[in-house]
Each structure stands twice: as C-alpha cells, then as structure tokens.
Amino acid sequence: MNEIFRIAIDGPGGAGKSTIAKAVAARLGIDYIDTGAMYRAVGYKMNREGIPFEECPQLRTMLDSTDIDFVSGDIILDGQIVNSLIRTPEVSLLASGCSALPMVREKLVKIQRSMGNRKSVIMDGRDIGTNVLKDAEYKIFLTASAEERANRRFLELQEKGTPQEYRAVLEDIKQRDHNDMTRKLNPLAKADDAIELNTDGMSIEEVIRAVLDLIK
Ligand code: DC
C-alpha cells in the first residue's frame, strides 16, 4: 500500500485501545500514536512542577517549553523516556484533569495532527475521529462495560505487581468516564461515521481480527 491512511480508535479508558492499536500497527507496519500518553505526560509534568490545574500564565510558559514525542514506541517528555512514570493511577487522574484545559488540548492536538499528516498511522484516544483526524480513512469506537474494563485493569495491575482493590479500580474507571464524557471541550464521543465495536467477552486476538477485518 503506497497511500497514506489513518486509523482513528476512540473509546473509554480500559477498553483495550492501546493493546489493540499497538498490535494492529505492528501487523500493518505503520506507526502507533497513543494520545492518552501525551495527556499523561503533561499531567505528570504539571504536577511535578506544581502548576495549577487551570488556564494560567505558568501553564502557558510550561507548555511553550514542553517537548513531547514518540521514538520507537517510547514516549519522550523533554528528552526523557517516561513510559513507566505515567502509568500510575495518580497520573491517570492528573491526565484526566489536564485534558479538560483548552491550552493543553490545543498544544497536543496540534502535535497529533502533524504526526497524523506525515505518514500512515493508527492513533488512539477520545477525540481522534471527532476532532484530531476528522478525515481519517477508518474510524473505530471501541467499548466494553465498566465492569469488564475494571476487571481487565484489575488483572493487569496484579500481573504488574502493583495490585489495587477491584472496587477502587472500578470507581476510578467510572470517575474517568464521567470526566471524559462531560468535559466541555472535545468530550469522549463516537463520531457519526465511526464503527462501534463492543469487546465484552472477546479475547484480544478476536478484537485485533475484528479491527483488521473492518479496515481490509
Ligand atoms: O487513554 P488514557 O487512559 O491513557 O488517557 C488518559 C487521559 O487523557 C484520559 O482521562 C482522557 C485524556 N485523553 C483525552 O482527553 N483525549 C485524548 N485524545 C486522549 C486521552
């Protein structure tokens, strides 16, 4: 395939977007861009630098001097790989908080569009099909029930050796769903032309196949 094509994958947290997008990218030989990781990196940096979570001059200055990129699948914040630093429950909430700020979204959406216009990519997030890559050739909205998503995350955290109570994981998921769907700017929503895929009860391989079938 010579033409550039873009695949947008949106959906709530814990629906498996990253796992699926990464695998589909590897099979198609295209780049994967995890936009959630970008909001996580900004939330992490704001917290580290004590920047208030509101539109303020300190935030503007910080964003102007912030560099975010992906190199070989690693997320690089100001020259440092921050993969593991941004995958904590605390940073999940910081990311959700900073993602409601127009200054933050404006900066990250600009970077995401420039990444998505150069080459074929699969990009996942909340507003890719509705805003970042409105003209993406393929749009998928990946969902699963809150309980199924909490269960998957619960097992994942256990496997990683950082267990959390199931109830706390479920509450975190519900809180983030609420934040993501009710924020004023580019809330989580299915694009009219996106295909919805509910993954309840499906294995990872089944979901990968379903996505590959959709974009064939
Ligand atoms: O996908 P994730 O859990 O890593 O995303 C972290 C937070 O970033 C999530 O609460 C919503 C926000 N986000 C967003 O607002 N827009 C995106 N395109 C991606 C993520």
PDB file of C-alpha atoms and ligand atoms in Angstrom:
ATOM      1  CA  MET A   1       0.000   0.000   0.000  1.00  0.00           C
ATOM      2  CA  ASN A   2       1.545   3.309  -1.052  1.00  0.00           C
ATOM      3  CA  GLU A   3      -1.104   5.806   0.002  1.00  0.00           C
ATOM      4  CA  ILE A   4      -1.181   7.348   3.422  1.00  0.00           C
ATOM      5  CA  PHE A   5      -4.127   6.180   5.520  1.00  0.00           C
ATOM      6  CA  ARG A   6      -5.129   6.974   9.083  1.00  0.00           C
ATOM      7  CA  ILE A   7      -6.992   4.765  11.540  1.00  0.00           C
ATOM      8  CA  ALA A   8      -8.686   6.535  14.456  1.00  0.00           C
ATOM      9  CA  ILE A   9      -9.564   4.472  17.520  1.00  0.00           C
ATOM     10  CA  ASP A  10     -11.585   6.119  20.265  1.00  0.00           C
ATOM     11  CA  GLY A  11     -13.347   4.810  23.319  1.00  0.00           C
ATOM     12  CA  PRO A  12     -13.433   4.935  27.104  1.00  0.00           C
ATOM     13  CA  GLY A  13     -10.414   4.178  29.297  1.00  0.00           C
ATOM     14  CA  GLY A  14      -9.645   0.487  29.714  1.00  0.00           C
ATOM     15  CA  ALA A  15     -11.474  -0.644  26.563  1.00  0.00           C
ATOM     16  CA  GLY A  16      -8.174  -2.064  25.259  1.00  0.00           C
ATOM     17  CA  LYS A  17      -7.475   0.667  22.704  1.00  0.00           C
ATOM     18  CA  SER A  18      -3.696   0.750  23.288  1.00  0.00           C
ATOM     19  CA  THR A  19      -3.230  -3.019  23.211  1.00  0.00           C
ATOM     20  CA  ILE A  20      -5.302  -3.359  20.046  1.00  0.00           C
ATOM     21  CA  ALA A  21      -3.842  -0.304  18.296  1.00  0.00           C
ATOM     22  CA  LYS A  22      -0.270  -1.414  19.038  1.00  0.00           C
ATOM     23  CA  ALA A  23      -0.912  -4.899  17.654  1.00  0.00           C
ATOM     24  CA  VAL A  24      -2.726  -3.629  14.541  1.00  0.00           C
ATOM     25  CA  ALA A  25       0.114  -1.130  13.910  1.00  0.00           C
ATOM     26  CA  ALA A  26       2.697  -3.931  14.095  1.00  0.00           C
ATOM     27  CA  ARG A  27       0.718  -6.147  11.699  1.00  0.00           C
ATOM     28  CA  LEU A  28       0.192  -3.347   9.179  1.00  0.00           C
ATOM     29  CA  GLY A  29       3.712  -1.939   9.586  1.00  0.00           C
ATOM     30  CA  ILE A  30       2.513   1.573  10.458  1.00  0.00           C
ATOM     31  CA  ASP A  31       3.171   3.903  13.427  1.00  0.00           C
ATOM     32  CA  TYR A  32       1.083   3.840  16.577  1.00  0.00           C
ATOM     33  CA  ILE A  33       0.363   7.113  18.385  1.00  0.00           C
ATOM     34  CA  ASP A  34      -1.002   6.871  21.923  1.00  0.00           C
ATOM     35  CA  THR A  35      -2.540  10.303  22.551  1.00  0.00           C
ATOM     36  CA  GLY A  36      -3.563   9.356  26.111  1.00  0.00           C
ATOM     37  CA  ALA A  37       0.152   9.016  26.912  1.00  0.00           C
ATOM     38  CA  MET A  38       0.616  12.621  25.777  1.00  0.00           C
ATOM     39  CA  TYR A  39      -2.061  13.898  28.215  1.00  0.00           C
ATOM     40  CA  ARG A  40      -0.491  11.714  30.893  1.00  0.00           C
ATOM     41  CA  ALA A  41       2.947  13.245  30.238  1.00  0.00           C
ATOM     42  CA  VAL A  42       1.547  16.791  30.531  1.00  0.00           C
ATOM     43  CA  GLY A  43      -0.440  15.955  33.717  1.00  0.00           C
ATOM     44  CA  TYR A  44       2.675  14.354  35.199  1.00  0.00           C
ATOM     45  CA  LYS A  45       4.833  17.385  34.404  1.00  0.00           C
ATOM     46  CA  MET A  46       2.246  19.888  35.708  1.00  0.00           C
ATOM     47  CA  ASN A  47       2.084  18.008  38.985  1.00  0.00           C
ATOM     48  CA  ARG A  48       5.882  17.698  39.246  1.00  0.00           C
ATOM     49  CA  GLU A  49       6.317  21.425  38.654  1.00  0.00           C
ATOM     50  CA  GLY A  50       3.417  22.465  40.889  1.00  0.00           C
ATOM     51  CA  ILE A  51       1.484  24.161  38.066  1.00  0.00           C
ATOM     52  CA  PRO A  52      -2.177  24.821  38.992  1.00  0.00           C
ATOM     53  CA  PHE A  53      -4.703  22.772  37.007  1.00  0.00           C
ATOM     54  CA  GLU A  54      -6.298  25.828  35.427  1.00  0.00           C
ATOM     55  CA  GLU A  55      -5.650  28.143  32.486  1.00  0.00           C
ATOM     56  CA  CYS A  56      -2.901  30.368  33.900  1.00  0.00           C
ATOM     57  CA  PRO A  57       0.319  32.062  32.732  1.00  0.00           C
ATOM     58  CA  GLN A  58       2.505  29.390  34.400  1.00  0.00           C
ATOM     59  CA  LEU A  59       0.749  26.731  32.343  1.00  0.00           C
ATOM     60  CA  ARG A  60       1.305  28.700  29.135  1.00  0.00           C
ATOM     61  CA  THR A  61       5.025  29.080  29.931  1.00  0.00           C
ATOM     62  CA  MET A  62       5.345  25.412  30.802  1.00  0.00           C
ATOM     63  CA  LEU A  63       3.577  24.262  27.609  1.00  0.00           C
ATOM     64  CA  ASP A  64       5.724  26.539  25.452  1.00  0.00           C
ATOM     65  CA  SER A  65       8.826  24.816  26.766  1.00  0.00           C
ATOM     66  CA  THR A  66       7.463  21.254  26.681  1.00  0.00           C
ATOM     67  CA  ASP A  67       8.545  18.772  24.073  1.00  0.00           C
ATOM     68  CA  ILE A  68       6.618  15.518  23.548  1.00  0.00           C
ATOM     69  CA  ASP A  69       7.466  12.862  21.006  1.00  0.00           C
ATOM     70  CA  PHE A  70       7.377   9.121  20.366  1.00  0.00           C
ATOM     71  CA  VAL A  71      10.564   7.305  19.458  1.00  0.00           C
ATOM     72  CA  SER A  72      10.422   3.557  18.763  1.00  0.00           C
ATOM     73  CA  GLY A  73       7.207   3.287  20.771  1.00  0.00           C
ATOM     74  CA  ASP A  74       8.601   5.146  23.807  1.00  0.00           C
ATOM     75  CA  ILE A  75       7.032   8.402  24.950  1.00  0.00           C
ATOM     76  CA  ILE A  76       9.658  11.085  25.365  1.00  0.00           C
ATOM     77  CA  LEU A  77       8.962  14.093  27.591  1.00  0.00           C
ATOM     78  CA  ASP A  78      11.655  16.785  27.268  1.00  0.00           C
ATOM     79  CA  GLY A  79      14.215  14.210  26.186  1.00  0.00           C
ATOM     80  CA  GLN A  80      13.423  11.665  28.914  1.00  0.00           C
ATOM     81  CA  ILE A  81      11.595   8.331  28.454  1.00  0.00           C
ATOM     82  CA  VAL A  82       8.613   8.479  30.834  1.00  0.00           C
ATOM     83  CA  ASN A  83       6.708   5.274  29.923  1.00  0.00           C
ATOM     84  CA  SER A  84       6.502   3.813  33.413  1.00  0.00           C
ATOM     85  CA  LEU A  85       6.260   7.145  35.284  1.00  0.00           C
ATOM     86  CA  ILE A  86       2.963   7.999  33.573  1.00  0.00           C
ATOM     87  CA  ARG A  87       1.205   4.640  34.067  1.00  0.00           C
ATOM     88  CA  THR A  88       0.131   5.097  37.681  1.00  0.00           C
ATOM     89  CA  PRO A  89      -3.465   5.578  38.917  1.00  0.00           C
ATOM     90  CA  GLU A  90      -2.424   9.010  40.227  1.00  0.00           C
ATOM     91  CA  VAL A  91      -1.256  10.119  36.779  1.00  0.00           C
ATOM     92  CA  SER A  92      -4.493   8.732  35.257  1.00  0.00           C
ATOM     93  CA  LEU A  93      -6.417  11.320  37.251  1.00  0.00           C
ATOM     94  CA  LEU A  94      -3.890  14.090  36.529  1.00  0.00           C
ATOM     95  CA  ALA A  95      -4.214  13.314  32.807  1.00  0.00           C
ATOM     96  CA  SER A  96      -7.977  13.434  33.001  1.00  0.00           C
ATOM     97  CA  GLY A  97      -7.747  16.781  34.841  1.00  0.00           C
ATOM     98  CA  CYS A  98      -5.329  18.444  32.437  1.00  0.00           C
ATOM     99  CA  SER A  99      -7.212  17.130  29.384  1.00  0.00           C
ATOM    100  CA  ALA A 100     -10.102  19.497  30.206  1.00  0.00           C
ATOM    101  CA  LEU A 101      -7.858  22.564  29.810  1.00  0.00           C
ATOM    102  CA  PRO A 102      -8.105  24.282  26.392  1.00  0.00           C
ATOM    103  CA  MET A 103      -4.415  25.322  26.422  1.00  0.00           C
ATOM    104  CA  VAL A 104      -3.338  21.718  26.902  1.00  0.00           C
ATOM    105  CA  ARG A 105      -5.674  20.321  24.236  1.00  0.00           C
ATOM    106  CA  GLU A 106      -4.677  22.992  21.746  1.00  0.00           C
ATOM    107  CA  LYS A 107      -0.984  22.181  22.150  1.00  0.00           C
ATOM    108  CA  LEU A 108      -1.397  18.396  21.991  1.00  0.00           C
ATOM    109  CA  VAL A 109      -3.931  18.343  19.145  1.00  0.00           C
ATOM    110  CA  LYS A 110      -1.520  20.419  17.048  1.00  0.00           C
ATOM    111  CA  ILE A 111       1.288  17.890  17.607  1.00  0.00           C
ATOM    112  CA  GLN A 112      -1.091  14.973  16.958  1.00  0.00           C
ATOM    113  CA  ARG A 113      -2.313  16.428  13.658  1.00  0.00           C
ATOM    114  CA  SER A 114       1.221  16.976  12.430  1.00  0.00           C
ATOM    115  CA  MET A 115       2.106  13.379  13.368  1.00  0.00           C
ATOM    116  CA  GLY A 116      -1.006  12.102  11.562  1.00  0.00           C
ATOM    117  CA  ASN A 117      -0.434  14.032   8.366  1.00  0.00           C
ATOM    118  CA  ARG A 118       3.034  12.806   7.502  1.00  0.00           C
ATOM    119  CA  LYS A 119       2.532   9.056   7.257  1.00  0.00           C
ATOM    120  CA  SER A 120       0.113   6.216   7.807  1.00  0.00           C
ATOM    121  CA  VAL A 121      -0.749   5.938  11.486  1.00  0.00           C
ATOM    122  CA  ILE A 122      -3.122   4.364  13.914  1.00  0.00           C
ATOM    123  CA  MET A 123      -3.946   6.875  16.629  1.00  0.00           C
ATOM    124  CA  ASP A 124      -5.989   6.174  19.734  1.00  0.00           C
ATOM    125  CA  GLY A 125      -7.658   8.495  22.230  1.00  0.00           C
ATOM    126  CA  ARG A 126     -11.012  10.105  22.941  1.00  0.00           C
ATOM    127  CA  ASP A 127     -11.433  12.725  20.192  1.00  0.00           C
ATOM    128  CA  ILE A 128      -9.442  11.342  17.271  1.00  0.00           C
ATOM    129  CA  GLY A 129     -12.408  10.549  14.998  1.00  0.00           C
ATOM    130  CA  THR A 130     -14.435  13.592  16.079  1.00  0.00           C
ATOM    131  CA  ASN A 131     -11.671  16.207  16.133  1.00  0.00           C
ATOM    132  CA  VAL A 132      -7.966  15.381  15.662  1.00  0.00           C
ATOM    133  CA  LEU A 133      -8.244  13.333  12.448  1.00  0.00           C
ATOM    134  CA  LYS A 134     -11.804  14.088  11.350  1.00  0.00           C
ATOM    135  CA  ASP A 135     -10.970  12.901   7.848  1.00  0.00           C
ATOM    136  CA  ALA A 136      -9.370   9.608   8.937  1.00  0.00           C
ATOM    137  CA  GLU A 137      -9.999   6.842   6.423  1.00  0.00           C
ATOM    138  CA  TYR A 138     -11.071   4.426   9.179  1.00  0.00           C
ATOM    139  CA  LYS A 139     -12.776   5.198  12.474  1.00  0.00           C
ATOM    140  CA  ILE A 140     -13.462   2.703  15.212  1.00  0.00           C
ATOM    141  CA  PHE A 141     -15.174   3.268  18.541  1.00  0.00           C
ATOM    142  CA  LEU A 142     -14.056   0.549  20.950  1.00  0.00           C
ATOM    143  CA  THR A 143     -16.207  -0.048  24.020  1.00  0.00           C
ATOM    144  CA  ALA A 144     -16.743  -2.520  26.858  1.00  0.00           C
ATOM    145  CA  SER A 145     -18.830  -2.346  30.030  1.00  0.00           C
ATOM    146  CA  ALA A 146     -17.286  -0.522  33.021  1.00  0.00           C
ATOM    147  CA  GLU A 147     -17.215  -3.812  34.966  1.00  0.00           C
ATOM    148  CA  GLU A 148     -15.382  -5.677  32.195  1.00  0.00           C
ATOM    149  CA  ARG A 149     -12.874  -2.820  31.815  1.00  0.00           C
ATOM    150  CA  ALA A 150     -12.311  -2.703  35.579  1.00  0.00           C
ATOM    151  CA  ASN A 151     -11.766  -6.447  35.668  1.00  0.00           C
ATOM    152  CA  ARG A 152      -9.183  -6.294  32.862  1.00  0.00           C
ATOM    153  CA  ARG A 153      -7.316  -3.438  34.556  1.00  0.00           C
ATOM    154  CA  PHE A 154      -7.518  -5.206  37.930  1.00  0.00           C
ATOM    155  CA  LEU A 155      -5.823  -8.312  36.449  1.00  0.00           C
ATOM    156  CA  GLU A 156      -3.257  -6.182  34.604  1.00  0.00           C
ATOM    157  CA  LEU A 157      -2.271  -4.346  37.811  1.00  0.00           C
ATOM    158  CA  GLN A 158      -1.995  -7.662  39.658  1.00  0.00           C
ATOM    159  CA  GLU A 159       0.251  -9.039  36.935  1.00  0.00           C
ATOM    160  CA  LYS A 160       2.444  -5.952  37.097  1.00  0.00           C
ATOM    161  CA  GLY A 161       2.898  -6.479  40.839  1.00  0.00           C
ATOM    162  CA  THR A 162       1.010  -3.276  41.721  1.00  0.00           C
ATOM    163  CA  PRO A 163      -2.381  -4.679  42.822  1.00  0.00           C
ATOM    164  CA  GLN A 164      -5.335  -2.469  43.699  1.00  0.00           C
ATOM    165  CA  GLU A 165      -8.735  -3.353  45.098  1.00  0.00           C
ATOM    166  CA  TYR A 166     -11.303  -4.160  42.374  1.00  0.00           C
ATOM    167  CA  ARG A 167     -13.740  -1.658  43.839  1.00  0.00           C
ATOM    168  CA  ALA A 168     -11.130   1.152  43.658  1.00  0.00           C
ATOM    169  CA  VAL A 169     -10.297   0.275  40.048  1.00  0.00           C
ATOM    170  CA  LEU A 170     -13.997   0.316  39.095  1.00  0.00           C
ATOM    171  CA  GLU A 171     -14.534   3.657  40.836  1.00  0.00           C
ATOM    172  CA  ASP A 172     -11.507   5.129  39.028  1.00  0.00           C
ATOM    173  CA  ILE A 173     -12.878   3.942  35.667  1.00  0.00           C
ATOM    174  CA  LYS A 174     -16.332   5.383  36.356  1.00  0.00           C
ATOM    175  CA  GLN A 175     -14.863   8.683  37.526  1.00  0.00           C
ATOM    176  CA  ARG A 176     -12.746   8.992  34.385  1.00  0.00           C
ATOM    177  CA  ASP A 177     -15.678   8.050  32.122  1.00  0.00           C
ATOM    178  CA  HIS A 178     -17.665  10.816  33.745  1.00  0.00           C
ATOM    179  CA  ASN A 179     -14.820  13.365  33.364  1.00  0.00           C
ATOM    180  CA  ASP A 180     -14.116  12.354  29.752  1.00  0.00           C
ATOM    181  CA  MET A 181     -17.757  12.422  28.640  1.00  0.00           C
ATOM    182  CA  THR A 182     -18.858  15.600  30.400  1.00  0.00           C
ATOM    183  CA  ARG A 183     -15.922  17.933  29.738  1.00  0.00           C
ATOM    184  CA  LYS A 184     -16.885  20.883  27.563  1.00  0.00           C
ATOM    185  CA  LEU A 185     -14.047  20.643  25.085  1.00  0.00           C
ATOM    186  CA  ASN A 186     -13.918  17.635  22.741  1.00  0.00           C
ATOM    187  CA  PRO A 187     -15.577  15.158  25.105  1.00  0.00           C
ATOM    188  CA  LEU A 188     -15.367  11.437  24.516  1.00  0.00           C
ATOM    189  CA  ALA A 189     -17.918  10.671  21.801  1.00  0.00           C
ATOM    190  CA  LYS A 190     -18.413   8.310  18.903  1.00  0.00           C
ATOM    191  CA  ALA A 191     -18.027  10.026  15.530  1.00  0.00           C
ATOM    192  CA  ASP A 192     -21.126   9.632  13.353  1.00  0.00           C
ATOM    193  CA  ASP A 193     -19.096   7.744  10.778  1.00  0.00           C
ATOM    194  CA  ALA A 194     -17.235   5.516  13.275  1.00  0.00           C
ATOM    195  CA  ILE A 195     -17.945   1.805  13.578  1.00  0.00           C
ATOM    196  CA  GLU A 196     -18.688   0.742  17.139  1.00  0.00           C
ATOM    197  CA  LEU A 197     -17.136  -2.461  18.412  1.00  0.00           C
ATOM    198  CA  ASN A 198     -18.219  -3.742  21.825  1.00  0.00           C
ATOM    199  CA  THR A 199     -15.483  -6.060  23.096  1.00  0.00           C
ATOM    200  CA  ASP A 200     -17.285  -7.579  26.095  1.00  0.00           C
ATOM    201  CA  GLY A 201     -16.361 -11.251  26.217  1.00  0.00           C
ATOM    202  CA  MET A 202     -13.915 -11.031  23.290  1.00  0.00           C
ATOM    203  CA  SER A 203     -10.255 -12.080  23.524  1.00  0.00           C
ATOM    204  CA  ILE A 204      -7.506  -9.667  22.435  1.00  0.00           C
ATOM    205  CA  GLU A 205      -6.867 -11.730  19.301  1.00  0.00           C
ATOM    206  CA  GLU A 206     -10.577 -11.667  18.406  1.00  0.00           C
ATOM    207  CA  VAL A 207     -10.657  -7.881  18.700  1.00  0.00           C
ATOM    208  CA  ILE A 208      -7.478  -7.486  16.597  1.00  0.00           C
ATOM    209  CA  ARG A 209      -9.049  -9.674  13.893  1.00  0.00           C
ATOM    210  CA  ALA A 210     -12.304  -7.740  14.012  1.00  0.00           C
ATOM    211  CA  VAL A 211     -10.412  -4.446  13.552  1.00  0.00           C
ATOM    212  CA  LEU A 212      -8.286  -5.840  10.713  1.00  0.00           C
ATOM    213  CA  ASP A 213     -11.469  -7.121   9.017  1.00  0.00           C
ATOM    214  CA  LEU A 214     -13.058  -3.689   9.286  1.00  0.00           C
ATOM    215  CA  ILE A 215     -10.165  -1.946   7.574  1.00  0.00           C
ATOM    216  CA  LYS A 216      -9.440  -4.535   4.910  1.00  0.00           C
TER     217      LYS A 216
HETATM  218  O1   DC B   1      -6.177   6.649  27.309  1.00  0.00           O
HETATM  219  P1   DC B   1      -5.582   7.109  28.640  1.00  0.00           P
HETATM  220  O2   DC B   1      -6.282   6.499  29.814  1.00  0.00           O
HETATM  221  O3   DC B   1      -4.109   6.907  28.721  1.00  0.00           O
HETATM  222  O4   DC B   1      -5.859   8.699  28.677  1.00  0.00           O
HETATM  223  C1   DC B   1      -5.521   9.492  29.782  1.00  0.00           C
HETATM  224  C2   DC B   1      -6.485  10.679  29.884  1.00  0.00           C
HETATM  225  O5   DC B   1      -6.266  11.565  28.800  1.00  0.00           O
HETATM  226  C3   DC B   1      -7.964  10.313  29.857  1.00  0.00           C
HETATM  227  O6   DC B   1      -8.586  10.574  31.083  1.00  0.00           O
HETATM  228  C4   DC B   1      -8.596  11.209  28.830  1.00  0.00           C
HETATM  229  C5   DC B   1      -7.491  12.025  28.270  1.00  0.00           C
HETATM  230  N1   DC B   1      -7.448  11.955  26.800  1.00  0.00           N
HETATM  231  C6   DC B   1      -8.125  12.919  26.096  1.00  0.00           C
HETATM  232  O7   DC B   1      -8.785  13.768  26.693  1.00  0.00           O
HETATM  233  N2   DC B   1      -8.055  12.945  24.739  1.00  0.00           N
HETATM  234  C7   DC B   1      -7.345  12.014  24.092  1.00  0.00           C
HETATM  235  N3   DC B   1      -7.297  12.061  22.752  1.00  0.00           N
HETATM  236  C8   DC B   1      -6.662  11.005  24.801  1.00  0.00           C
HETATM  237  C9   DC B   1      -6.744  10.986  26.170  1.00  0.00           C
END
